[in-house]
Tab-separated table of C-alpha atoms in Angstrom:
chain	number	residue	atom	x	y	z
N	1	MET	CA	0.400	-33.763	-2.967
N	2	ALA	CA	2.849	-32.361	0.020
N	3	PRO	CA	1.028	-29.432	2.254
N	4	VAL	CA	2.114	-26.149	1.554
N	5	LYS	CA	4.787	-24.416	4.510
N	6	VAL	CA	4.743	-21.382	6.379
N	7	PHE	CA	8.131	-20.372	7.952
N	8	GLY	CA	7.603	-18.681	11.533
N	9	PRO	CA	5.461	-18.484	14.349
N	10	VAL	CA	2.154	-17.885	13.773
N	11	MET	CA	1.750	-14.712	16.439
N	12	SER	CA	3.593	-12.871	13.886
N	13	THR	CA	1.343	-10.390	12.383
N	14	ASN	CA	2.569	-10.814	8.787
N	15	VAL	CA	2.716	-14.476	9.486
N	16	ALA	CA	-0.847	-14.113	10.546
N	17	ARG	CA	-1.981	-12.215	7.081
N	18	VAL	CA	-0.535	-15.958	4.685
N	19	VAL	CA	-1.718	-18.401	7.475
N	20	VAL	CA	-5.918	-16.353	7.963
N	21	CYS	CA	-5.797	-16.725	3.857
N	22	LEU	CA	-4.703	-20.740	4.094
N	23	GLU	CA	-7.567	-20.642	6.935
N	24	GLU	CA	-10.223	-18.964	4.395
N	25	VAL	CA	-9.294	-21.488	1.072
N	26	GLY	CA	-9.220	-24.656	3.458
N	27	ALA	CA	-5.686	-25.253	2.087
N	28	GLU	CA	-3.485	-27.596	3.565
N	29	TYR	CA	-0.543	-26.659	5.064
N	30	GLU	CA	2.186	-26.760	7.416
N	31	MET	CA	3.781	-24.467	10.099
N	32	VAL	CA	7.546	-24.668	10.488
N	33	ASP	CA	9.032	-22.727	13.553
N	34	ILE	CA	12.305	-20.511	13.025
N	35	ASP	CA	14.231	-20.263	16.163
N	36	PHE	CA	15.296	-16.676	16.380
N	37	LYS	CA	16.966	-17.504	19.561
N	38	VAL	CA	19.889	-19.296	17.500
N	39	MET	CA	19.523	-16.888	14.753
N	40	GLU	CA	17.911	-19.536	12.678
N	41	HIS	CA	16.444	-16.566	10.426
N	42	LYS	CA	19.989	-15.837	9.019
N	43	SER	CA	21.081	-19.411	8.481
N	44	PRO	CA	21.728	-20.311	4.685
N	45	GLU	CA	18.787	-22.347	4.475
N	46	HIS	CA	16.860	-19.305	5.763
N	47	LEU	CA	18.540	-16.610	3.454
N	48	ALA	CA	17.377	-19.117	0.869
N	49	ARG	CA	14.262	-18.584	1.203
N	50	ASN	CA	13.954	-15.114	2.360
N	51	PRO	CA	16.667	-13.247	1.324
N	52	PHE	CA	16.525	-10.599	3.923
N	53	GLY	CA	16.428	-12.821	6.692
N	54	GLN	CA	12.825	-12.157	7.584
N	55	ILE	CA	9.365	-13.654	8.335
N	56	PRO	CA	7.166	-15.143	7.015
N	57	ALA	CA	8.699	-17.756	4.269
N	58	PHE	CA	6.694	-19.939	2.041
N	59	GLN	CA	7.217	-23.082	-0.054
N	60	ASP	CA	5.551	-24.949	-2.564
N	61	GLY	CA	6.982	-27.486	-3.954
N	62	ASP	CA	10.014	-26.556	-6.241
N	63	LEU	CA	8.249	-22.581	-5.758
N	64	LEU	CA	9.868	-19.967	-2.384
N	65	LEU	CA	8.184	-17.056	-1.447
N	66	PHE	CA	8.442	-14.146	0.908
N	67	GLU	CA	6.722	-10.649	1.612
N	68	SER	CA	3.389	-11.608	3.189
N	69	ARG	CA	1.463	-9.926	0.561
N	70	ALA	CA	2.668	-11.508	-2.059
N	71	ILE	CA	2.261	-14.788	-0.484
N	72	SER	CA	-0.971	-14.161	0.668
N	73	LYS	CA	-2.028	-13.305	-3.175
N	74	TYR	CA	-0.390	-16.650	-4.141
N	75	VAL	CA	-2.221	-18.686	-2.175
N	76	LEU	CA	-5.619	-17.083	-2.696
N	77	ARG	CA	-4.984	-17.182	-6.733
N	78	LYS	CA	-3.576	-20.581	-6.112
N	79	TYR	CA	-7.182	-22.599	-3.984
N	80	LYS	CA	-9.670	-19.994	-5.964
N	81	THR	CA	-13.190	-21.011	-6.548
N	82	GLU	CA	-16.341	-20.039	-7.178
N	83	GLU	CA	-17.249	-19.416	-3.766
N	84	VAL	CA	-14.140	-18.219	-2.628
N	85	ASP	CA	-12.723	-15.605	-4.521
N	86	LEU	CA	-11.123	-13.032	-2.869
N	87	LEU	CA	-9.008	-11.126	-5.300
N	88	ARG	CA	-11.492	-11.017	-7.520
N	89	GLU	CA	-8.704	-10.327	-10.458
N	90	GLY	CA	-12.102	-11.707	-13.379
N	91	ASP	CA	-13.407	-8.259	-12.878
N	92	LEU	CA	-11.102	-4.835	-13.581
N	93	ALA	CA	-13.160	-2.755	-11.420
N	94	GLU	CA	-13.561	-5.046	-8.372
N	95	ALA	CA	-9.903	-6.197	-8.351
N	96	ALA	CA	-9.116	-2.449	-8.567
N	97	MET	CA	-11.060	-1.901	-5.482
N	98	VAL	CA	-9.303	-4.599	-3.824
N	99	ASP	CA	-6.297	-3.272	-4.617
N	100	VAL	CA	-7.219	0.346	-3.538
N	101	TRP	CA	-7.998	-0.978	0.175
N	102	THR	CA	-4.961	-3.648	0.568
N	103	GLU	CA	-2.877	-0.301	-0.320
N	104	VAL	CA	-4.921	1.815	2.634
N	105	ASP	CA	-4.696	-0.808	5.047
N	106	ALA	CA	-0.715	-1.182	4.017
N	107	GLN	CA	0.243	2.241	3.596
N	108	THR	CA	-2.036	4.231	6.237
N	109	TYR	CA	-4.114	2.280	8.449
N	110	ASN	CA	-0.828	-0.317	9.708
N	111	PRO	CA	1.145	2.916	10.471
N	112	ALA	CA	-1.109	3.912	12.683
N	113	ILE	CA	-2.466	1.051	14.393
N	114	SER	CA	0.848	-0.694	14.605
N	115	PRO	CA	2.438	1.294	16.629
N	116	ILE	CA	-0.750	0.994	19.423
N	117	VAL	CA	-0.148	-2.556	19.498
N	118	TYR	CA	3.732	-2.282	19.979
N	119	GLU	CA	3.237	0.229	22.782
N	120	CYS	CA	0.387	-1.628	24.776
N	121	LEU	CA	1.165	-5.691	24.203
N	122	ILE	CA	4.773	-6.434	22.667
N	123	ASN	CA	6.992	-3.584	23.973
N	124	PRO	CA	5.356	-4.450	27.652
N	125	MET	CA	4.646	-8.165	27.277
N	126	MET	CA	7.454	-9.284	25.275
N	127	ARG	CA	10.232	-6.783	25.555
N	128	GLY	CA	10.193	-5.674	29.051
N	129	ILE	CA	9.725	-2.341	27.784
N	130	PRO	CA	7.471	0.506	29.386
N	131	THR	CA	4.711	2.038	27.166
N	132	ASN	CA	5.904	5.438	25.150
N	133	ASP	CA	2.061	7.568	26.003
N	134	LYS	CA	2.966	10.200	23.852
N	135	VAL	CA	3.433	7.810	20.585
N	136	VAL	CA	0.301	5.579	22.068
N	137	ALA	CA	-1.691	9.401	21.698
N	138	GLU	CA	0.023	10.601	18.514
N	139	SER	CA	-1.265	6.833	16.902
N	140	LEU	CA	-4.841	7.052	18.400
N	141	GLU	CA	-5.691	11.045	16.929
N	142	LYS	CA	-3.735	9.183	13.628
N	143	LEU	CA	-6.369	6.368	13.744
N	144	THR	CA	-9.681	8.399	14.546
N	145	LYS	CA	-8.525	9.549	11.308
N	146	VAL	CA	-8.731	6.780	9.581
N	147	LEU	CA	-11.403	5.404	11.078
N	148	GLU	CA	-13.517	8.530	10.163
N	149	VAL	CA	-13.072	7.512	6.565
N	150	TYR	CA	-13.287	4.040	7.027
N	151	GLU	CA	-16.584	5.411	8.750
N	152	ALA	CA	-18.029	6.768	5.716
N	153	ARG	CA	-17.157	4.351	3.104
N	154	LEU	CA	-18.590	1.414	5.457
N	155	ALA	CA	-21.921	3.541	5.329
N	156	LYS	CA	-21.921	2.973	1.603
N	157	SER	CA	-20.726	-0.308	1.292
N	158	LYS	CA	-21.103	-3.550	3.325
N	159	TYR	CA	-17.089	-4.363	3.222
N	160	LEU	CA	-13.856	-1.820	1.833
N	161	ALA	CA	-13.850	-3.127	-1.475
N	162	GLY	CA	-17.559	-3.453	-2.245
N	163	ASP	CA	-20.373	-5.615	-1.040
N	164	PHE	CA	-18.722	-8.244	-0.907
N	165	PHE	CA	-15.840	-9.488	1.413
N	166	SER	CA	-12.267	-9.902	0.123
N	167	PHE	CA	-8.322	-9.455	0.207
N	168	ALA	CA	-8.588	-5.774	1.523
N	169	ASP	CA	-10.699	-6.917	4.723
N	170	LEU	CA	-8.822	-9.652	5.623
N	171	ASN	CA	-5.647	-7.686	5.786
N	172	HIS	CA	-6.900	-5.753	8.558
N	173	PHE	CA	-7.258	-8.782	10.914
N	174	PRO	CA	-4.086	-9.327	12.430
N	175	TYR	CA	-3.454	-5.779	13.971
N	176	THR	CA	-6.697	-4.719	13.999
N	177	PHE	CA	-7.274	-8.186	16.556
N	178	TYR	CA	-4.425	-7.527	18.633
N	179	PHE	CA	-5.738	-3.537	19.149
N	180	MET	CA	-8.738	-4.863	20.200
N	181	GLY	CA	-6.555	-6.328	23.606
N	182	THR	CA	-5.413	-3.025	24.127
N	183	PRO	CA	-6.834	-0.497	26.569
N	184	HIS	CA	-8.147	1.469	23.324
N	185	ALA	CA	-10.269	-1.433	21.753
N	186	ALA	CA	-13.266	1.139	22.797
N	187	LEU	CA	-12.263	3.460	20.594
N	188	PHE	CA	-14.215	1.318	17.647
N	189	ASP	CA	-17.124	2.053	18.892
N	190	SER	CA	-17.457	5.657	18.223
N	191	PHE	CA	-17.657	4.175	14.505
N	192	PRO	CA	-20.791	1.723	14.325
N	193	HIS	CA	-20.254	0.718	10.427
N	194	VAL	CA	-16.185	0.099	11.358
N	195	LYS	CA	-17.131	-1.520	14.534
N	196	ALA	CA	-20.545	-3.899	12.597
N	197	TRP	CA	-17.512	-4.876	9.238
N	198	TRP	CA	-14.895	-5.904	12.363
N	199	GLU	CA	-18.013	-8.062	13.601
N	200	THR	CA	-18.825	-9.881	10.709
N	201	ILE	CA	-14.881	-10.349	10.268
N	202	MET	CA	-14.576	-11.903	13.556
N	203	ALA	CA	-17.082	-14.176	13.283
N	204	ARG	CA	-15.862	-16.108	10.205
N	205	PRO	CA	-14.992	-19.671	10.974
N	206	ALA	CA	-11.395	-18.917	9.217
N	207	VAL	CA	-11.032	-15.915	11.554
N	208	GLN	CA	-11.890	-18.060	14.606
N	209	ARG	CA	-9.377	-20.230	14.400
N	210	MET	CA	-6.924	-18.287	13.703
N	211	ALA	CA	-7.813	-15.856	16.816
N	212	ALA	CA	-7.447	-19.504	19.218
N	213	LYS	CA	-3.993	-19.885	17.358
N	214	MET	CA	-3.003	-16.620	18.570
N	215	VAL	CA	-4.043	-16.051	22.117
N	216	PRO	CA	-4.062	-19.548	22.992
N	217	ASN	CA	-4.566	-19.143	26.090
N	218	LYS	CA	-7.692	-17.472	25.189
N	219	ALA	CA	-9.317	-20.039	23.052
Z	1	MET	CA	-13.693	6.946	-25.350
Z	2	ALA	CA	-12.756	9.617	-23.076
Z	3	PRO	CA	-8.938	9.416	-21.970
Z	4	VAL	CA	-8.398	8.458	-18.224
Z	5	LYS	CA	-7.035	11.083	-15.939
Z	6	VAL	CA	-4.702	11.330	-13.334
Z	7	PHE	CA	-4.712	14.059	-10.915
Z	8	GLY	CA	-1.407	15.073	-9.778
Z	9	PRO	CA	1.824	16.609	-10.866
Z	10	VAL	CA	3.938	14.164	-12.676
Z	11	MET	CA	6.708	15.317	-10.789
Z	12	SER	CA	5.541	13.649	-7.213
Z	13	THR	CA	6.870	9.548	-7.318
Z	14	ASN	CA	3.776	8.500	-6.646
Z	15	VAL	CA	2.061	10.075	-9.383
Z	16	ALA	CA	5.082	9.123	-11.447
Z	17	ARG	CA	4.408	5.687	-10.758
Z	18	VAL	CA	1.116	5.347	-12.424
Z	19	VAL	CA	2.102	7.741	-15.577
Z	20	VAL	CA	5.029	5.507	-16.124
Z	21	CYS	CA	2.659	2.489	-16.546
Z	22	LEU	CA	0.687	4.595	-19.130
Z	23	GLU	CA	3.642	5.212	-20.922
Z	24	GLU	CA	4.274	1.590	-21.175
Z	25	VAL	CA	0.934	0.536	-22.090
Z	26	GLY	CA	0.797	3.271	-24.455
Z	27	ALA	CA	-2.796	3.906	-23.693
Z	28	GLU	CA	-4.129	7.451	-23.835
Z	29	TYR	CA	-4.460	9.561	-20.561
Z	30	GLU	CA	-4.976	13.337	-19.523
Z	31	MET	CA	-3.040	14.877	-16.471
Z	32	VAL	CA	-5.181	16.824	-14.334
Z	33	ASP	CA	-3.455	19.602	-12.484
Z	34	ILE	CA	-4.510	19.653	-8.161
Z	35	ASP	CA	-3.386	23.396	-7.067
Z	36	PHE	CA	-2.204	22.619	-3.213
Z	37	LYS	CA	-1.699	25.997	-3.101
Z	38	VAL	CA	-5.700	26.621	-2.613
Z	39	MET	CA	-5.895	23.641	-0.870
Z	40	GLU	CA	-7.462	21.709	-3.992
Z	41	HIS	CA	-6.462	18.008	-2.797
Z	42	LYS	CA	-8.944	18.450	0.180
Z	43	SER	CA	-11.699	19.539	-1.570
Z	44	PRO	CA	-15.119	17.695	-1.850
Z	45	GLU	CA	-14.608	16.984	-5.963
Z	46	HIS	CA	-10.952	15.660	-4.871
Z	47	LEU	CA	-12.132	13.892	-2.147
Z	48	ALA	CA	-14.729	11.966	-4.057
Z	49	ARG	CA	-11.895	10.634	-5.682
Z	50	ASN	CA	-9.874	10.003	-2.705
Z	51	PRO	CA	-11.147	10.516	0.548
Z	52	PHE	CA	-7.441	10.761	2.290
Z	53	GLY	CA	-7.232	13.734	0.235
Z	54	GLN	CA	-3.337	12.799	-1.448
Z	55	ILE	CA	-2.888	12.385	-4.978
Z	56	PRO	CA	-2.581	10.414	-6.984
Z	57	ALA	CA	-5.810	10.055	-7.770
Z	58	PHE	CA	-7.522	8.485	-11.209
Z	59	GLN	CA	-10.564	8.456	-13.250
Z	60	ASP	CA	-11.780	5.997	-16.133
Z	61	GLY	CA	-15.602	6.757	-16.877
Z	62	ASP	CA	-17.692	6.343	-14.299
Z	63	LEU	CA	-14.654	4.620	-11.904
Z	64	LEU	CA	-12.708	6.391	-9.414
Z	65	LEU	CA	-9.677	4.623	-7.762
Z	66	PHE	CA	-6.654	5.884	-5.407
Z	67	GLU	CA	-3.238	4.846	-4.444
Z	68	SER	CA	-0.978	4.589	-7.093
Z	69	ARG	CA	0.210	0.766	-6.551
Z	70	ALA	CA	-3.608	0.221	-6.899
Z	71	ILE	CA	-4.177	2.471	-9.745
Z	72	SER	CA	-1.090	1.087	-11.980
Z	73	LYS	CA	-1.993	-2.639	-11.382
Z	74	TYR	CA	-5.439	-1.476	-12.990
Z	75	VAL	CA	-3.682	-0.194	-15.941
Z	76	LEU	CA	-1.643	-2.849	-16.107
Z	77	ARG	CA	-4.597	-5.043	-16.331
Z	78	LYS	CA	-6.792	-2.997	-18.784
Z	79	TYR	CA	-4.199	-2.090	-21.373
Z	80	LYS	CA	-2.354	-5.810	-20.893
Z	81	THR	CA	-1.482	-6.857	-24.707
Z	82	GLU	CA	0.457	-10.206	-25.591
Z	83	GLU	CA	3.824	-8.039	-25.497
Z	84	VAL	CA	2.864	-5.847	-22.461
Z	85	ASP	CA	1.929	-7.859	-19.401
Z	86	LEU	CA	3.543	-6.203	-17.126
Z	87	LEU	CA	1.705	-8.556	-13.892
Z	88	ARG	CA	1.634	-12.032	-15.536
Z	89	GLU	CA	-1.210	-12.964	-13.948
Z	90	GLY	CA	-1.469	-15.722	-16.265
Z	91	ASP	CA	1.463	-17.991	-14.443
Z	92	LEU	CA	0.803	-18.461	-10.938
Z	93	ALA	CA	4.538	-18.639	-10.285
Z	94	GLU	CA	5.560	-15.338	-12.280
Z	95	ALA	CA	2.887	-13.437	-10.816
Z	96	ALA	CA	4.051	-14.428	-7.704
Z	97	MET	CA	7.340	-13.193	-8.437
Z	98	VAL	CA	6.288	-10.047	-9.681
Z	99	ASP	CA	4.730	-9.930	-6.182
Z	100	VAL	CA	7.454	-10.372	-4.140
Z	101	TRP	CA	9.437	-7.549	-5.607
Z	102	THR	CA	6.860	-5.259	-5.825
Z	103	GLU	CA	6.530	-5.541	-2.147
Z	104	VAL	CA	10.310	-5.355	-1.264
Z	105	ASP	CA	9.753	-1.977	-3.542
Z	106	ALA	CA	7.360	-0.910	-1.124
Z	107	GLN	CA	8.633	-2.355	2.333
Z	108	THR	CA	12.532	-2.204	1.847
Z	109	TYR	CA	13.788	-0.485	-1.182
Z	110	ASN	CA	11.555	2.903	-0.402
Z	111	PRO	CA	12.089	3.139	2.739
Z	112	ALA	CA	16.050	3.364	2.545
Z	113	ILE	CA	15.927	5.229	-0.641
Z	114	SER	CA	13.494	8.068	-0.648
Z	115	PRO	CA	14.855	9.438	2.929
Z	116	ILE	CA	17.747	10.161	1.192
Z	117	VAL	CA	15.989	11.501	-1.949
Z	118	TYR	CA	14.156	14.292	0.372
Z	119	GLU	CA	17.125	15.406	2.141
Z	120	CYS	CA	19.228	15.740	-1.054
Z	121	LEU	CA	16.934	17.257	-3.564
Z	122	ILE	CA	13.052	18.054	-2.165
Z	123	ASN	CA	14.059	19.585	1.121
Z	124	PRO	CA	16.844	21.606	0.227
Z	125	MET	CA	15.440	22.562	-3.363
Z	126	MET	CA	11.684	23.137	-3.030
Z	127	ARG	CA	11.393	23.436	1.166
Z	128	GLY	CA	14.671	25.702	2.232
Z	129	ILE	CA	15.179	22.766	4.172
Z	130	PRO	CA	18.534	21.963	4.996
Z	131	THR	CA	20.109	18.351	4.471
Z	132	ASN	CA	20.006	16.073	7.318
Z	133	ASP	CA	23.413	14.628	6.790
Z	134	LYS	CA	22.425	12.053	9.745
Z	135	VAL	CA	19.584	10.758	7.882
Z	136	VAL	CA	21.350	10.392	4.714
Z	137	ALA	CA	24.077	8.361	6.038
Z	138	GLU	CA	21.732	6.165	7.716
Z	139	SER	CA	20.076	5.599	4.709
Z	140	LEU	CA	22.864	5.043	2.689
Z	141	GLU	CA	24.023	2.489	5.121
Z	142	LYS	CA	20.487	1.022	4.495
Z	143	LEU	CA	20.370	1.136	1.297
Z	144	THR	CA	23.955	-0.039	1.040
Z	145	LYS	CA	22.587	-3.584	2.649
Z	146	VAL	CA	19.102	-4.012	0.474
Z	147	LEU	CA	21.662	-3.315	-2.856
Z	148	GLU	CA	23.434	-6.121	-1.646
Z	149	VAL	CA	20.502	-8.559	-2.225
Z	150	TYR	CA	19.721	-6.628	-4.975
Z	151	GLU	CA	23.174	-7.460	-6.825
Z	152	ALA	CA	22.694	-11.665	-5.527
Z	153	ARG	CA	18.882	-11.312	-7.044
Z	154	LEU	CA	20.253	-9.924	-10.270
Z	155	ALA	CA	23.193	-11.711	-10.721
Z	156	LYS	CA	20.905	-14.653	-11.527
Z	157	SER	CA	18.217	-13.279	-13.227
Z	158	LYS	CA	17.917	-10.089	-15.582
Z	159	TYR	CA	15.344	-8.363	-13.576
Z	160	LEU	CA	13.749	-8.739	-10.355
Z	161	ALA	CA	11.209	-11.014	-10.770
Z	162	GLY	CA	12.565	-13.700	-13.612
Z	163	ASP	CA	14.301	-12.860	-17.138
Z	164	PHE	CA	11.422	-10.749	-17.909
Z	165	PHE	CA	10.480	-6.933	-17.655
Z	166	SER	CA	7.948	-6.280	-14.700
Z	167	PHE	CA	6.303	-4.077	-12.744
Z	168	ALA	CA	8.569	-4.926	-9.594
Z	169	ASP	CA	11.435	-3.662	-11.665
Z	170	LEU	CA	8.940	-0.107	-13.070
Z	171	ASN	CA	8.206	0.302	-9.194
Z	172	HIS	CA	11.811	1.107	-8.666
Z	173	PHE	CA	11.971	4.181	-11.341
Z	174	PRO	CA	10.220	6.884	-9.447
Z	175	TYR	CA	12.839	7.255	-6.773
Z	176	THR	CA	15.828	5.753	-8.449
Z	177	PHE	CA	15.907	8.073	-11.030
Z	178	TYR	CA	15.777	10.676	-8.578
Z	179	PHE	CA	18.637	9.366	-6.437
Z	180	MET	CA	21.218	9.663	-9.388
Z	181	GLY	CA	20.377	13.316	-9.112
Z	182	THR	CA	21.917	13.446	-5.420
Z	183	PRO	CA	25.603	13.499	-4.983
Z	184	HIS	CA	25.262	9.661	-3.825
Z	185	ALA	CA	24.323	8.080	-7.455
Z	186	ALA	CA	27.717	6.569	-7.096
Z	187	LEU	CA	26.814	4.105	-4.537
Z	188	PHE	CA	25.191	1.905	-8.105
Z	189	ASP	CA	28.866	1.917	-9.282
Z	190	SER	CA	29.836	-1.005	-6.587
Z	191	PHE	CA	26.821	-3.152	-7.765
Z	192	PRO	CA	27.193	-3.786	-11.594
Z	193	HIS	CA	24.532	-6.513	-11.588
Z	194	VAL	CA	22.133	-3.506	-10.453
Z	195	LYS	CA	23.945	-1.061	-12.331
Z	196	ALA	CA	22.942	-2.525	-15.628
Z	197	TRP	CA	19.587	-3.792	-14.656
Z	198	TRP	CA	19.109	0.475	-14.003
Z	199	GLU	CA	20.805	1.036	-17.256
Z	200	THR	CA	18.648	-1.290	-19.213
Z	201	ILE	CA	15.011	0.159	-16.755
Z	202	MET	CA	16.369	4.032	-17.839
Z	203	ALA	CA	16.872	2.618	-22.104
Z	204	ARG	CA	13.262	1.797	-22.200
Z	205	PRO	CA	11.559	4.295	-24.615
Z	206	ALA	CA	8.453	4.787	-22.066
Z	207	VAL	CA	11.079	5.606	-19.155
Z	208	GLN	CA	13.060	7.783	-21.566
Z	209	ARG	CA	9.763	9.881	-22.262
Z	210	MET	CA	8.772	10.134	-18.161
Z	211	ALA	CA	12.536	11.102	-17.570
Z	212	ALA	CA	11.664	14.106	-19.920
Z	213	LYS	CA	8.281	14.909	-18.005
Z	214	MET	CA	9.709	14.843	-14.108
Z	215	VAL	CA	12.920	17.117	-15.097
Z	216	PRO	CA	11.717	19.067	-18.108
Z	217	ASN	CA	14.812	21.080	-17.816
Z	218	LYS	CA	17.169	18.608	-18.631
Z	219	ALA	CA	15.582	17.165	-21.073
């Protein structure tokens, strides 16, 4: 069987979300480059994969998918084993807690942390735009409040959805990984349970392999 | 068995998302008011339900949940029958398409349509804030582009995820319902397949019951 294909650069946080899931389940996959300079993301071939012309897109035989969380869940369901079951859909309450904290990442954590990553890394390093300190300060204030809730949660359970590692935790990887490369990484030191949780995630072999792909010169 | 409880006003779009799912599956439920005027959403009782102090929250026996999409999926799984299976998790490809278009609603459709609802209805009618016409114009332009993609999609399949009604369609109900009460409702007339899809959703008995709850004086 041909390996599944992921379209887009692995350095993109949304592409990385999909690829870290593939690494966790140990699936064979192929990365396919999309050349933004020649507008390949707006080509008929890519629009057939994703009608909004964005990345990532995904192919498994005849099945074409887009939206990183949807692709990730497909991957986690398809390659689920007794040992690697990151959605827990066999248990109503566990699946619900995975969904709750996956939504918290999407609706609350990401909107607080992502502007800091854009302002401190992506804008100055890749776009030649200076850091907007006001945006960073406001986002750090938001993120601090979010981390207070996470600290209380992670004082009660080892992982976000319960005492099991899940997709909810894994969703936090791409942005938090880049955040740790900004001058504000020490914010996590004030939240010992969050910090320990993050270190547990980073210690996973699949996550280590991803880190080496996302920042190749640091590997 | 005690009915499940939903905390928050049914007029809120995120509360309505949960309640329309309960109506679709025919579950017994109880609505519990949260008094924002006395800051009940920040009370210890409510923070135990939702540590971010937001609505909706949900209770089923000992299980406390928050985040409207997570609660909705719990409801759709728990009360799933042969006839009412809005997540299609028994079929890998169908479940993936439900997830794709549920994410499109969250990430692309809602950010385009919700500012129009806020500016044209919620701000002037409930907050005494005049409509910002620039925000409305920009959002209408965004929404038009989104609806172009939806039109192409719905020309190929009756519903967003395929030829079956699903959670992906239902997610579009709360904001689209309110949008149809703004002066810009006629935008949908330019998209015949989208318009027919919306009319099919509105014709569902569960959706009709919801509409009467959300705009009581129109029922």
